PDB file of C-alpha atoms in Angstrom:
ATOM      1  CA  UNK A   1      -3.424  11.985  20.242  1.00  0.00           C
ATOM      2  CA  UNK A   2      -5.522  14.399  18.228  1.00  0.00           C
ATOM      3  CA  UNK A   3      -9.051  15.470  19.094  1.00  0.00           C
ATOM      4  CA  UNK A   4     -10.328  13.493  16.118  1.00  0.00           C
ATOM      5  CA  UNK A   5      -8.823  10.322  17.568  1.00  0.00           C
ATOM      6  CA  UNK A   6     -10.283  11.039  20.964  1.00  0.00           C
ATOM      7  CA  UNK A   7     -13.869  11.626  19.873  1.00  0.00           C
ATOM      8  CA  UNK A   8     -14.746   8.029  18.793  1.00  0.00           C
ATOM      9  CA  UNK A   9     -13.594   6.583  22.145  1.00  0.00           C
ATOM     10  CA  UNK A  10     -15.618   9.246  23.983  1.00  0.00           C
ATOM     11  CA  UNK A  11     -18.714   8.432  21.923  1.00  0.00           C
ATOM     12  CA  UNK A  12     -18.181   4.736  22.599  1.00  0.00           C
ATOM     13  CA  UNK A  13     -18.755   5.326  26.338  1.00  0.00           C
ATOM     14  CA  UNK A  14     -22.331   6.509  25.618  1.00  0.00           C
ATOM     15  CA  UNK A  15     -24.188   3.363  24.678  1.00  0.00           C
ATOM     16  CA  UNK A  16     -27.552   3.072  22.993  1.00  0.00           C
ATOM     17  CA  UNK A  17     -28.981   1.696  26.238  1.00  0.00           C
ATOM     18  CA  UNK A  18     -27.898   4.852  28.093  1.00  0.00           C
ATOM     19  CA  UNK A  19     -29.563   7.102  25.531  1.00  0.00           C
ATOM     20  CA  UNK A  20     -32.731   5.008  25.550  1.00  0.00           C
ATOM     21  CA  UNK A  21     -32.819   5.140  29.360  1.00  0.00           C
ATOM     22  CA  UNK A  22     -32.387   8.920  29.263  1.00  0.00           C
ATOM     23  CA  UNK A  23     -35.265   9.196  26.811  1.00  0.00           C
ATOM     24  CA  UNK A  24     -37.381   6.991  29.080  1.00  0.00           C
ATOM     25  CA  UNK A  25     -36.643   9.206  32.085  1.00  0.00           C
ATOM     26  CA  UNK A  26     -37.538  12.271  30.059  1.00  0.00           C
ATOM     27  CA  UNK A  27     -40.763  10.583  28.961  1.00  0.00           C
ATOM     28  CA  UNK A  28     -41.701   9.921  32.586  1.00  0.00           C
ATOM     29  CA  UNK A  29     -40.856  13.484  33.584  1.00  0.00           C
ATOM     30  CA  UNK A  30     -42.997  14.916  30.812  1.00  0.00           C
ATOM     31  CA  UNK A  31     -45.906  12.747  31.913  1.00  0.00           C
ATOM     32  CA  UNK A  32     -45.992  14.731  35.132  1.00  0.00           C
ATOM     33  CA  UNK A  33     -48.092  17.900  35.016  1.00  0.00           C
ATOM     34  CA  UNK A  34     -46.247  20.927  33.651  1.00  0.00           C
ATOM     35  CA  UNK A  35     -46.462  24.360  35.332  1.00  0.00           C
ATOM     36  CA  UNK A  36     -48.860  25.536  32.623  1.00  0.00           C
ATOM     37  CA  UNK A  37     -51.168  22.621  33.334  1.00  0.00           C
ATOM     38  CA  UNK A  38     -51.439  23.684  36.955  1.00  0.00           C
ATOM     39  CA  UNK A  39     -53.511  26.609  35.677  1.00  0.00           C
ATOM     40  CA  UNK A  40     -56.254  24.204  34.619  1.00  0.00           C
ATOM     41  CA  UNK A  41     -59.268  23.754  36.809  1.00  0.00           C
ATOM     42  CA  UNK A  42     -59.114  20.992  39.326  1.00  0.00           C
ATOM     43  CA  UNK A  43     -61.544  18.857  37.310  1.00  0.00           C
ATOM     44  CA  UNK A  44     -59.589  19.213  34.057  1.00  0.00           C
ATOM     45  CA  UNK A  45     -56.303  18.535  35.789  1.00  0.00           C
ATOM     46  CA  UNK A  46     -57.735  15.363  37.304  1.00  0.00           C
ATOM     47  CA  UNK A  47     -59.057  14.328  33.889  1.00  0.00           C
ATOM     48  CA  UNK A  48     -55.634  14.787  32.307  1.00  0.00           C
ATOM     49  CA  UNK A  49     -54.046  12.736  35.063  1.00  0.00           C
ATOM     50  CA  UNK A  50     -56.658  10.039  34.555  1.00  0.00           C
ATOM     51  CA  UNK A  51     -55.901   9.848  30.818  1.00  0.00           C
ATOM     52  CA  UNK A  52     -52.187   9.592  31.598  1.00  0.00           C
ATOM     53  CA  UNK A  53     -52.805   6.717  33.988  1.00  0.00           C
ATOM     54  CA  UNK A  54     -54.984   4.981  31.404  1.00  0.00           C
ATOM     55  CA  UNK A  55     -51.980   5.084  29.069  1.00  0.00           C
ATOM     56  CA  UNK A  56     -49.298   4.274  31.635  1.00  0.00           C
ATOM     57  CA  UNK A  57     -49.677   1.800  33.197  1.00  0.00           C
ATOM     58  CA  UNK A  58     -53.093   1.017  31.696  1.00  0.00           C
ATOM     59  CA  UNK A  59     -52.017   0.400  28.083  1.00  0.00           C
ATOM     60  CA  UNK A  60     -48.218   0.434  28.104  1.00  0.00           C
ATOM     61  CA  UNK A  61     -47.634  -2.062  30.892  1.00  0.00           C
ATOM     62  CA  UNK A  62     -49.713  -5.099  29.807  1.00  0.00           C
ATOM     63  CA  UNK A  63     -49.075  -4.813  26.059  1.00  0.00           C
ATOM     64  CA  UNK A  64     -45.976  -5.127  23.934  1.00  0.00           C
ATOM     65  CA  UNK A  65     -44.518  -1.760  22.976  1.00  0.00           C
ATOM     66  CA  UNK A  66     -45.301  -2.179  19.278  1.00  0.00           C
ATOM     67  CA  UNK A  67     -48.906  -3.101  20.045  1.00  0.00           C
ATOM     68  CA  UNK A  68     -49.297  -0.271  22.549  1.00  0.00           C
ATOM     69  CA  UNK A  69     -47.967   2.188  19.977  1.00  0.00           C
ATOM     70  CA  UNK A  70     -50.396   0.915  17.328  1.00  0.00           C
ATOM     71  CA  UNK A  71     -53.297   1.151  19.783  1.00  0.00           C
ATOM     72  CA  UNK A  72     -52.443   4.738  20.744  1.00  0.00           C
ATOM     73  CA  UNK A  73     -52.263   5.719  17.078  1.00  0.00           C
ATOM     74  CA  UNK A  74     -55.667   4.173  16.403  1.00  0.00           C
ATOM     75  CA  UNK A  75     -57.211   5.969  19.380  1.00  0.00           C
ATOM     76  CA  UNK A  76     -55.723   9.269  18.199  1.00  0.00           C
ATOM     77  CA  UNK A  77     -57.007   8.740  14.645  1.00  0.00           C
ATOM     78  CA  UNK A  78     -60.541   8.134  15.917  1.00  0.00           C
ATOM     79  CA  UNK A  79     -60.337  11.222  18.148  1.00  0.00           C
ATOM     80  CA  UNK A  80     -58.893  13.571  15.520  1.00  0.00           C
ATOM     81  CA  UNK A  81     -61.333  12.439  12.822  1.00  0.00           C
ATOM     82  CA  UNK A  82     -64.236  13.399  15.050  1.00  0.00           C
ATOM     83  CA  UNK A  83     -62.653  16.653  16.290  1.00  0.00           C
ATOM     84  CA  UNK A  84     -61.911  17.763  12.719  1.00  0.00           C
ATOM     85  CA  UNK A  85     -65.428  16.954  11.480  1.00  0.00           C
ATOM     86  CA  UNK A  86     -67.563  16.887  14.582  1.00  0.00           C
ATOM     87  CA  UNK A  87     -70.938  16.874  12.826  1.00  0.00           C
ATOM     88  CA  UNK A  88     -70.107  13.920  10.609  1.00  0.00           C
ATOM     89  CA  UNK A  89     -72.078  10.907  11.938  1.00  0.00           C
ATOM     90  CA  UNK A  90     -69.620   8.562  10.279  1.00  0.00           C
ATOM     91  CA  UNK A  91     -66.930   9.557  12.789  1.00  0.00           C
ATOM     92  CA  UNK A  92     -69.221   9.350  15.815  1.00  0.00           C
ATOM     93  CA  UNK A  93     -69.196   5.595  15.996  1.00  0.00           C
ATOM     94  CA  UNK A  94     -67.083   2.558  15.175  1.00  0.00           C
ATOM     95  CA  UNK A  95     -67.808  -1.154  15.000  1.00  0.00           C
ATOM     96  CA  UNK A  96     -65.846  -3.413  17.347  1.00  0.00           C
ATOM     97  CA  UNK A  97     -65.971  -6.135  14.701  1.00  0.00           C
ATOM     98  CA  UNK A  98     -63.884  -4.068  12.279  1.00  0.00           C
ATOM     99  CA  UNK A  99     -60.566  -5.851  11.718  1.00  0.00           C
ATOM    100  CA  UNK A 100     -58.366  -2.861  12.593  1.00  0.00           C
ATOM    101  CA  UNK A 101     -60.531  -1.842  15.552  1.00  0.00           C
ATOM    102  CA  UNK A 102     -60.583  -5.377  16.903  1.00  0.00           C
ATOM    103  CA  UNK A 103     -56.821  -5.769  16.560  1.00  0.00           C
ATOM    104  CA  UNK A 104     -55.847  -2.406  18.074  1.00  0.00           C
ATOM    105  CA  UNK A 105     -58.724  -1.498  20.425  1.00  0.00           C
ATOM    106  CA  UNK A 106     -60.778  -4.525  21.417  1.00  0.00           C
ATOM    107  CA  UNK A 107     -58.146  -7.240  21.846  1.00  0.00           C
ATOM    108  CA  UNK A 108     -55.338  -5.288  23.614  1.00  0.00           C
ATOM    109  CA  UNK A 109     -55.704  -4.530  27.309  1.00  0.00           C
ATOM    110  CA  UNK A 110     -56.642  -1.053  28.509  1.00  0.00           C
ATOM    111  CA  UNK A 111     -57.583   0.416  25.130  1.00  0.00           C
ATOM    112  CA  UNK A 112     -61.371   0.033  25.427  1.00  0.00           C
ATOM    113  CA  UNK A 113     -61.220   1.836  28.782  1.00  0.00           C
ATOM    114  CA  UNK A 114     -59.461   4.761  27.111  1.00  0.00           C
ATOM    115  CA  UNK A 115     -62.042   4.851  24.308  1.00  0.00           C
ATOM    116  CA  UNK A 116     -64.861   4.926  26.882  1.00  0.00           C
ATOM    117  CA  UNK A 117     -63.172   7.814  28.707  1.00  0.00           C
ATOM    118  CA  UNK A 118     -62.961   9.668  25.383  1.00  0.00           C
ATOM    119  CA  UNK A 119     -66.754   9.415  25.212  1.00  0.00           C
ATOM    120  CA  UNK A 120     -67.389   6.276  23.116  1.00  0.00           C
ATOM    121  CA  UNK A 121     -69.885   3.908  24.750  1.00  0.00           C
ATOM    122  CA  UNK A 122     -71.080   0.483  23.589  1.00  0.00           C
ATOM    123  CA  UNK A 123     -74.565   0.075  22.203  1.00  0.00           C
ATOM    124  CA  UNK A 124     -76.466  -2.148  19.788  1.00  0.00           C
ATOM    125  CA  UNK A 125     -78.166  -0.824  16.658  1.00  0.00           C
ATOM    126  CA  UNK A 126     -80.098  -3.140  14.404  1.00  0.00           C
ATOM    127  CA  UNK A 127     -78.517  -6.078  16.166  1.00  0.00           C
ATOM    128  CA  UNK A 128     -75.039  -4.708  15.401  1.00  0.00           C
ATOM    129  CA  UNK A 129     -72.586  -3.714  18.155  1.00  0.00           C
ATOM    130  CA  UNK A 130     -71.192  -0.182  18.025  1.00  0.00           C
ATOM    131  CA  UNK A 131     -69.224   2.242  20.123  1.00  0.00           C
ATOM    132  CA  UNK A 132     -71.038   5.568  19.796  1.00  0.00           C
ATOM    133  CA  UNK A 133     -69.753   8.956  20.916  1.00  0.00           C
ATOM    134  CA  UNK A 134     -71.658  10.952  23.514  1.00  0.00           C
ATOM    135  CA  UNK A 135     -71.656  14.637  22.372  1.00  0.00           C
ATOM    136  CA  UNK A 136     -71.545  15.818  25.992  1.00  0.00           C
ATOM    137  CA  UNK A 137     -68.033  14.339  26.250  1.00  0.00           C
ATOM    138  CA  UNK A 138     -66.443  16.710  23.741  1.00  0.00           C
ATOM    139  CA  UNK A 139     -64.042  18.101  26.367  1.00  0.00           C
ATOM    140  CA  UNK A 140     -62.988  14.554  27.207  1.00  0.00           C
ATOM    141  CA  UNK A 141     -62.365  13.941  23.525  1.00  0.00           C
ATOM    142  CA  UNK A 142     -60.230  17.077  23.195  1.00  0.00           C
ATOM    143  CA  UNK A 143     -58.177  16.451  26.332  1.00  0.00           C
ATOM    144  CA  UNK A 144     -57.779  12.745  25.619  1.00  0.00           C
ATOM    145  CA  UNK A 145     -56.538  13.540  22.101  1.00  0.00           C
ATOM    146  CA  UNK A 146     -53.990  16.018  23.504  1.00  0.00           C
ATOM    147  CA  UNK A 147     -52.636  13.404  25.907  1.00  0.00           C
ATOM    148  CA  UNK A 148     -52.446  10.817  23.115  1.00  0.00           C
ATOM    149  CA  UNK A 149     -50.636  13.268  20.847  1.00  0.00           C
ATOM    150  CA  UNK A 150     -48.109  14.151  23.549  1.00  0.00           C
ATOM    151  CA  UNK A 151     -47.498  10.478  24.308  1.00  0.00           C
ATOM    152  CA  UNK A 152     -46.931   9.637  20.645  1.00  0.00           C
ATOM    153  CA  UNK A 153     -44.542  12.592  20.336  1.00  0.00           C
ATOM    154  CA  UNK A 154     -42.553  11.130  23.205  1.00  0.00           C
ATOM    155  CA  UNK A 155     -42.525   7.745  21.507  1.00  0.00           C
ATOM    156  CA  UNK A 156     -41.261   9.366  18.306  1.00  0.00           C
ATOM    157  CA  UNK A 157     -38.552  11.192  20.219  1.00  0.00           C
ATOM    158  CA  UNK A 158     -37.542   8.003  21.990  1.00  0.00           C
ATOM    159  CA  UNK A 159     -37.344   6.095  18.711  1.00  0.00           C
ATOM    160  CA  UNK A 160     -35.306   8.899  17.126  1.00  0.00           C
ATOM    161  CA  UNK A 161     -32.863   8.843  20.034  1.00  0.00           C
ATOM    162  CA  UNK A 162     -32.584   5.068  19.864  1.00  0.00           C
ATOM    163  CA  UNK A 163     -31.979   5.226  16.107  1.00  0.00           C
ATOM    164  CA  UNK A 164     -29.334   7.914  16.590  1.00  0.00           C
ATOM    165  CA  UNK A 165     -27.701   5.878  19.339  1.00  0.00           C
ATOM    166  CA  UNK A 166     -27.613   2.852  17.062  1.00  0.00           C
ATOM    167  CA  UNK A 167     -26.170   4.983  14.286  1.00  0.00           C
ATOM    168  CA  UNK A 168     -23.523   6.351  16.644  1.00  0.00           C
ATOM    169  CA  UNK A 169     -22.635   2.841  17.791  1.00  0.00           C
ATOM    170  CA  UNK A 170     -22.216   1.773  14.173  1.00  0.00           C
ATOM    171  CA  UNK A 171     -20.052   4.822  13.505  1.00  0.00           C
ATOM    172  CA  UNK A 172     -17.872   4.029  16.523  1.00  0.00           C
ATOM    173  CA  UNK A 173     -17.602   0.389  15.446  1.00  0.00           C
ATOM    174  CA  UNK A 174     -16.696   1.462  11.911  1.00  0.00           C
ATOM    175  CA  UNK A 175     -14.061   3.864  13.246  1.00  0.00           C
ATOM    176  CA  UNK A 176     -12.596   1.121  15.427  1.00  0.00           C
ATOM    177  CA  UNK A 177     -12.526  -1.282  12.478  1.00  0.00           C
ATOM    178  CA  UNK A 178     -10.811   1.374  10.362  1.00  0.00           C
ATOM    179  CA  UNK A 179      -8.178   1.863  13.051  1.00  0.00           C
ATOM    180  CA  UNK A 180      -7.540  -1.870  13.134  1.00  0.00           C
ATOM    181  CA  UNK A 181      -7.235  -1.936   9.350  1.00  0.00           C
ATOM    182  CA  UNK A 182      -4.819   0.993   9.306  1.00  0.00           C
ATOM    183  CA  UNK A 183      -2.748  -0.578  12.074  1.00  0.00           C
ATOM    184  CA  UNK A 184      -2.606  -3.809  10.090  1.00  0.00           C
ATOM    185  CA  UNK A 185      -1.517  -1.896   6.978  1.00  0.00           C
ATOM    186  CA  UNK A 186       1.174  -0.098   8.981  1.00  0.00           C
ATOM    187  CA  UNK A 187       2.450  -3.397  10.382  1.00  0.00           C
ATOM    188  CA  UNK A 188       2.505  -4.916   6.919  1.00  0.00           C
ATOM    189  CA  UNK A 189       4.435  -1.973   5.476  1.00  0.00           C
ATOM    190  CA  UNK A 190       6.905  -2.033   8.364  1.00  0.00           C
ATOM    191  CA  UNK A 191       7.463  -5.752   7.847  1.00  0.00           C
ATOM    192  CA  UNK A 192       8.047  -5.229   4.126  1.00  0.00           C
ATOM    193  CA  UNK A 193      10.558  -2.459   4.893  1.00  0.00           C
ATOM    194  CA  UNK A 194      12.286  -4.627   7.485  1.00  0.00           C
ATOM    195  CA  UNK A 195      12.499  -7.539   5.039  1.00  0.00           C
ATOM    196  CA  UNK A 196      13.914  -5.250   2.349  1.00  0.00           C
ATOM    197  CA  UNK A 197      16.560  -3.842   4.696  1.00  0.00           C
ATOM    198  CA  UNK A 198      17.455  -7.331   5.872  1.00  0.00           C
ATOM    199  CA  UNK A 199      17.866  -8.470   2.253  1.00  0.00           C
ATOM    200  CA  UNK A 200      20.150  -5.517   1.548  1.00  0.00           C
ATOM    201  CA  UNK A 201      22.252  -6.424   4.594  1.00  0.00           C
ATOM    202  CA  UNK A 202      22.511 -10.047   3.466  1.00  0.00           C
ATOM    203  CA  UNK A 203      23.509  -8.984  -0.054  1.00  0.00           C
ATOM    204  CA  UNK A 204      26.136  -6.621   1.368  1.00  0.00           C
ATOM    205  CA  UNK A 205      27.555  -9.366   3.600  1.00  0.00           C
ATOM    206  CA  UNK A 206      27.642 -11.798   0.669  1.00  0.00           C
ATOM    207  CA  UNK A 207      29.444  -9.259  -1.543  1.00  0.00           C
ATOM    208  CA  UNK A 208      31.976  -8.486   1.193  1.00  0.00           C
ATOM    209  CA  UNK A 209      32.659 -12.188   1.732  1.00  0.00           C
ATOM    210  CA  UNK A 210      33.176 -12.657  -2.018  1.00  0.00           C
ATOM    211  CA  UNK A 211      35.675  -9.775  -2.112  1.00  0.00           C
ATOM    212  CA  UNK A 212      37.615 -11.208   0.825  1.00  0.00           C
ATOM    213  CA  UNK A 213      37.728 -14.640  -0.824  1.00  0.00           C
ATOM    214  CA  UNK A 214      39.007 -13.105  -4.072  1.00  0.00           C
ATOM    215  CA  UNK A 215      41.707 -11.232  -2.172  1.00  0.00           C
ATOM    216  CA  UNK A 216      42.795 -14.426  -0.404  1.00  0.00           C
ATOM    217  CA  UNK A 217      43.061 -16.273  -3.735  1.00  0.00           C
ATOM    218  CA  UNK A 218      45.218 -13.497  -5.225  1.00  0.00           C
ATOM    219  CA  UNK A 219      47.572 -13.236  -2.209  1.00  0.00           C
ATOM    220  CA  UNK A 220      49.621 -16.561  -2.743  1.00  0.00           C
ATOM    221  CA  UNK A 221      50.459 -15.613  -6.358  1.00  0.00           C
ATOM    222  CA  UNK A 222      51.866 -12.261  -5.274  1.00  0.00           C
ATOM    223  CA  UNK A 223      53.950 -13.937  -2.542  1.00  0.00           C
ATOM    224  CA  UNK A 224      55.347 -16.546  -4.997  1.00  0.00           C
ATOM    225  CA  UNK A 225      56.471 -13.847  -7.443  1.00  0.00           C
ATOM    226  CA  UNK A 226      58.271 -12.010  -4.664  1.00  0.00           C
ATOM    227  CA  UNK A 227      60.151 -15.175  -3.595  1.00  0.00           C
ATOM    228  CA  UNK A 228      61.313 -15.872  -7.191  1.00  0.00           C
ATOM    229  CA  UNK A 229      62.721 -12.376  -7.465  1.00  0.00           C
ATOM    230  CA  UNK A 230      64.641 -12.806  -4.229  1.00  0.00           C
ATOM    231  CA  UNK A 231      66.228 -16.118  -5.395  1.00  0.00           C
ATOM    232  CA  UNK A 232      67.450 -14.552  -8.636  1.00  0.00           C
ATOM    233  CA  UNK A 233      69.119 -11.760  -6.697  1.00  0.00           C
ATOM    234  CA  UNK A 234      70.940 -14.302  -4.499  1.00  0.00           C
ATOM    235  CA  UNK A 235      72.440 -16.189  -7.546  1.00  0.00           C
ATOM    236  CA  UNK A 236      74.097 -13.058  -8.914  1.00  0.00           C
ATOM    237  CA  UNK A 237      77.267 -12.409  -6.811  1.00  0.00           C
ATOM    238  CA  UNK A 238      78.794  -8.965  -6.862  1.00  0.00           C
ATOM    239  CA  UNK A 239      81.269  -8.613  -9.815  1.00  0.00           C
ATOM    240  CA  UNK A 240      80.059 -11.807 -11.415  1.00  0.00           C
ATOM    241  CA  UNK A 241      81.865 -12.402 -14.770  1.00  0.00           C
ATOM    242  CA  UNK A 242      84.829 -10.121 -13.929  1.00  0.00           C
ATOM    243  CA  UNK A 243      88.399 -10.927 -12.751  1.00  0.00           C
ATOM    244  CA  UNK A 244      89.362  -9.311  -9.564  1.00  0.00           C
ATOM    245  CA  UNK A 245      91.941  -6.543 -10.003  1.00  0.00           C
ATOM    246  CA  UNK A 246      91.368  -6.157 -13.702  1.00  0.00           C
ATOM    247  CA  UNK A 247      89.344  -3.801 -15.571  1.00  0.00           C
ATOM    248  CA  UNK A 248      86.879  -5.503 -17.775  1.00  0.00           C
ATOM    249  CA  UNK A 249      88.367  -3.872 -20.891  1.00  0.00           C
ATOM    250  CA  UNK A 250      92.108  -4.594 -20.160  1.00  0.00           C
ATOM    251  CA  UNK A 251      94.053  -7.719 -21.192  1.00  0.00           C
ATOM    252  CA  UNK A 252      97.313  -9.322 -20.025  1.00  0.00           C
ATOM    253  CA  UNK A 253     100.278  -7.545 -21.789  1.00  0.00           C
ATOM    254  CA  UNK A 254     102.525  -9.669 -23.972  1.00  0.00           C
ATOM    255  CA  UNK A 255     106.214 -10.303 -22.839  1.00  0.00           C
ATOM    256  CA  UNK A 256     108.872  -8.336 -24.581  1.00  0.00           C
ATOM    257  CA  UNK A 257     111.189 -10.283 -26.782  1.00  0.00           C
ATOM    258  CA  UNK A 258     114.890 -10.060 -25.860  1.00  0.00           C
ATOM    259  CA  UNK A 259     117.523  -9.869 -28.235  1.00  0.00           C
TER     260      UNK A 259
END
């Protein structure tokens, strides 16, 4: 077996579930503090750990994965908009009645708690509810955005691995189907060759039988001719038509006359 034939079966042993589980383990490992993070002050390290816990289990556990992903993206958008244009009052607050905000921040579990830890607190202005950012929480906003970004990167990596695993499974399935097709074609060709050889054998046997029959039909005629020749030889005795003691050309001499 060639290496090309061996590779599909080897790939088949690595299922999409295995790859997804590996990505999940890597995600959990990366949620633990890295050596570089140990250089942070105790307060900042604790804050990072708190944000991680607010995501997992806080947001990921009670919500469907698709909803949790949408909520994390919305939280990151709010954070980055404010970090990129910190003096813009438009980005310092959001209304909980906004359709997108309600769907991705207010209704899901654990998302409002994350927004509050970022520095957005509820208040009422002109009888309208808002979540307004506290400028003293800028460090929270920066750290919380970093944790969100890292988590979304892990999600993207996990999805890419799952997509690749699915693609590999399809490739393995396609290779297996191609092998089955080729085997079927080989069997069909072998059957056609066998049928052709069998036909040639039958034709050869038929021709041989016809030759033997023709020889048997010709054999009695040859035997009859031989018997006729033998009978003719028996009818002809030796010296037939001759008188014994006489030459065929001589005749009886005439008697002399006496005086």
